[in-house]
Each structure stands twice: as structure tokens, then as C-alpha cells.
Amino acid sequence: MIVLDNATLLDTLSVFLLVSIRISAMILVAPLFSASSVSIPIRVVIAVASAIMLMQAIKTPRLDIFSFEGVLAMAGEAVIGAAIGFIFQIGFAAISLAGEQISTSTGLGFAAMIDPQTGSQSPVINQFLSILMLLTFLTLEGHHILLKLLAASYQALPIGGAFLGPKALIGIAKAGALIFSAGMLASLPIVVGLFLVTLLIGILTRVAPQLNIFSVGFAISILAGLVLLLVSLPNLTTSMANVLNETADEARALILDTNGAP
């Protein structure tokens, strides 16, 4: 016989709240789930459904959510969930940086539109690479990997019993270097090719001074940038897959090494 008294309902509500905080924090930060095109009701449904499925499999301590220990536990859950989603977001930021560099080199930096992922204005090449990165993320089942890591984090980092230590926070800061290194490596072939094109235009201008660089040079740079982008698409997708693999490894290291594992 199932007895639904006030104490049982309050305990169930406390467990649901503690479990859902980490999931909600991850959804607010992680790629795909945090996109502006994903409405708030959909995010709420995903968080609630995930919390209900994980409630029976997670050992949740009995905590008074209105006590100091309960508030501290909820804050720790929010930090852990946001950290897991933030590491995956770093990979998308690296590709966005590559798009910014390519847009600036081609002269398309002024051609900005509303990015459906972030809701802010960004160059069109940046949007193209962001959508390509999202498709690569879905192709590699990155959303499944993200949810699996989130579920595994409850075992490695129990609710109310684990917090992100200095080692984990330093690891997150070091993972930020991935933005610059991966973004530079992804855009380097196109940027170097455009530099050579610009150098050639400069040489032609010196040889033929009557050549109007403003009417010819910009058109050549844009056309060369689009051709180089088309030729480099296979390498770009490979770079995106490598970035996603690196972010997944960083997230696994964050979960496994938080408690001081070697």
C-alpha cells in the first residue's frame, strides 16, 4: 500500500529538487540544449523527465533544502552541472573563433545576421560554421555523450558529498586554452591562403597602379575566401570532430579527477 503523507511528499520533492538542479544547470549552459531556438518549456520538460528517470537510480542523502547544508549542496550541484556543459560549450566557442578569423580575412565581417544558436548578431561564415559544428555534434551523438557523462557524474560526484576542488577548477581554466589553439588550427589554412591572395593583390597593385584595389581586391578576397572554405570543408569537419573528442575527454577528466584521482 502506498501512503502519500506530507513527510513522504516533502522527501520526494527534496530528492527531485536536488537531482534536477544539476541537470537544469547543464541544460542552461550545454550546446544544443541552450540554443535560443530551444524554448524554455522544452528545456523544462527535458530537465523534469531526466530527473524523474534518475531519481530511482541515484542515492540521495536526506537533506533539509532550507538549511545551510541544503543550500550549499544545491549550489554545488549547480556548479557541477554548469561546469560539465561549459566544457562542451568551449568546443563550439573554438569554432566560432575560427569563423570570426575567416570572416575578418575575407572581408565579410560586416555581413552579420542573427545567430539562431546564441540569439546575437554574428558574421555569416561564423553562423555557417556554428551550424556545421552542431550537425557534427549530432552526428557523433554528442548529446548522448553529454547525457551519459551527466548521469555518470552522480556516481563519481555524489549529491551533497562532492564539490569541484582547485584541481578541477584549474582544469576548466586550462580547457579554455582549447578555444585559441583549436580555433587557430581550424582557420589557419584558410587564413594563410587569404594572406597569400592579399599579398598577390598588393603585388599587382604595385605593378599596375591604375588597378583600383577597392573595386577589385575586395571581390577577389571574398571569392577566394569562399573557394578556400569550400575546399577546406572536409578538413574543417575533421577538426570539429577532434575538438568534440577533446572536450569529451576534458569532461571525463573533470568528473574522474575531481575527487583527487590520479
PDB file of N, CA and C in Angstrom, residues 11 14-19 54-63 154 158-160:
ATOM      1  N   ASP A  11       9.824  14.645   1.245  1.00  0.00           N
ATOM      2  CA  ASP A  11      11.073  13.954   0.939  1.00  0.00           C
ATOM      3  C   ASP A  11      11.233  13.746  -0.568  1.00  0.00           C
ATOM      4  N   SER A  14      12.130  17.000  -2.177  1.00  0.00           N
ATOM      5  CA  SER A  14      13.526  17.368  -1.906  1.00  0.00           C
ATOM      6  C   SER A  14      14.477  16.590  -2.789  1.00  0.00           C
ATOM      7  N   VAL A  15      14.217  15.276  -2.943  1.00  0.00           N
ATOM      8  CA  VAL A  15      15.063  14.454  -3.808  1.00  0.00           C
ATOM      9  C   VAL A  15      14.973  14.936  -5.252  1.00  0.00           C
ATOM     10  N   PHE A  16      13.768  15.209  -5.711  1.00  0.00           N
ATOM     11  CA  PHE A  16      13.590  15.683  -7.088  1.00  0.00           C
ATOM     12  C   PHE A  16      14.314  17.007  -7.302  1.00  0.00           C
ATOM     13  N   LEU A  17      14.253  17.889  -6.331  1.00  0.00           N
ATOM     14  CA  LEU A  17      14.907  19.191  -6.473  1.00  0.00           C
ATOM     15  C   LEU A  17      16.418  19.038  -6.519  1.00  0.00           C
ATOM     16  N   LEU A  18      16.977  18.194  -5.661  1.00  0.00           N
ATOM     17  CA  LEU A  18      18.426  18.012  -5.637  1.00  0.00           C
ATOM     18  C   LEU A  18      18.928  17.366  -6.932  1.00  0.00           C
ATOM     19  N   VAL A  19      18.161  16.430  -7.467  1.00  0.00           N
ATOM     20  CA  VAL A  19      18.572  15.758  -8.698  1.00  0.00           C
ATOM     21  C   VAL A  19      18.434  16.683  -9.903  1.00  0.00           C
ATOM     22  N   LEU A  54      16.192   9.532 -13.294  1.00  0.00           N
ATOM     23  CA  LEU A  54      17.399   9.300 -12.500  1.00  0.00           C
ATOM     24  C   LEU A  54      17.123   9.213 -11.005  1.00  0.00           C
ATOM     25  N   MET A  55      15.951   9.613 -10.568  1.00  0.00           N
ATOM     26  CA  MET A  55      15.662   9.630  -9.129  1.00  0.00           C
ATOM     27  C   MET A  55      15.788   8.254  -8.502  1.00  0.00           C
ATOM     28  N   GLN A  56      15.332   7.222  -9.216  1.00  0.00           N
ATOM     29  CA  GLN A  56      15.350   5.871  -8.649  1.00  0.00           C
ATOM     30  C   GLN A  56      16.736   5.244  -8.667  1.00  0.00           C
ATOM     31  N   ALA A  57      17.640   5.771  -9.488  1.00  0.00           N
ATOM     32  CA  ALA A  57      18.969   5.169  -9.622  1.00  0.00           C
ATOM     33  C   ALA A  57      20.045   5.913  -8.847  1.00  0.00           C
ATOM     34  N   ILE A  58      19.701   7.035  -8.243  1.00  0.00           N
ATOM     35  CA  ILE A  58      20.682   7.854  -7.545  1.00  0.00           C
ATOM     36  C   ILE A  58      20.415   7.804  -6.050  1.00  0.00           C
ATOM     37  N   LYS A  59      21.473   7.619  -5.290  1.00  0.00           N
ATOM     38  CA  LYS A  59      21.361   7.656  -3.839  1.00  0.00           C
ATOM     39  C   LYS A  59      21.441   9.113  -3.385  1.00  0.00           C
ATOM     40  N   THR A  60      20.348   9.597  -2.896  1.00  0.00           N
ATOM     41  CA  THR A  60      20.264  10.997  -2.489  1.00  0.00           C
ATOM     42  C   THR A  60      20.230  11.091  -0.967  1.00  0.00           C
ATOM     43  N   PRO A  61      21.124  11.848  -0.370  1.00  0.00           N
ATOM     44  CA  PRO A  61      21.100  11.978   1.096  1.00  0.00           C
ATOM     45  C   PRO A  61      19.879  12.768   1.552  1.00  0.00           C
ATOM     46  N   ARG A  62      19.487  12.517   2.750  1.00  0.00           N
ATOM     47  CA  ARG A  62      18.377  13.269   3.323  1.00  0.00           C
ATOM     48  C   ARG A  62      18.886  14.611   3.824  1.00  0.00           C
ATOM     49  N   LEU A  63      18.520  15.633   3.106  1.00  0.00           N
ATOM     50  CA  LEU A  63      18.970  16.982   3.441  1.00  0.00           C
ATOM     51  C   LEU A  63      17.777  17.907   3.538  1.00  0.00           C
ATOM     52  N   TYR A 154      26.813  11.621 -11.234  1.00  0.00           N
ATOM     53  CA  TYR A 154      26.129  11.406  -9.962  1.00  0.00           C
ATOM     54  C   TYR A 154      26.799  10.301  -9.147  1.00  0.00           C
ATOM     55  N   PRO A 158      28.824  12.383  -5.803  1.00  0.00           N
ATOM     56  CA  PRO A 158      27.506  12.209  -5.173  1.00  0.00           C
ATOM     57  C   PRO A 158      26.905  13.538  -4.746  1.00  0.00           C
ATOM     58  N   ILE A 159      25.603  13.561  -4.693  1.00  0.00           N
ATOM     59  CA  ILE A 159      24.892  14.776  -4.287  1.00  0.00           C
ATOM     60  C   ILE A 159      25.208  15.091  -2.830  1.00  0.00           C
ATOM     61  N   GLY A 160      25.632  16.299  -2.584  1.00  0.00           N
ATOM     62  CA  GLY A 160      25.914  16.745  -1.224  1.00  0.00           C
ATOM     63  C   GLY A 160      27.216  16.253  -0.658  1.00  0.00           C
TER      64      GLY A 160
END
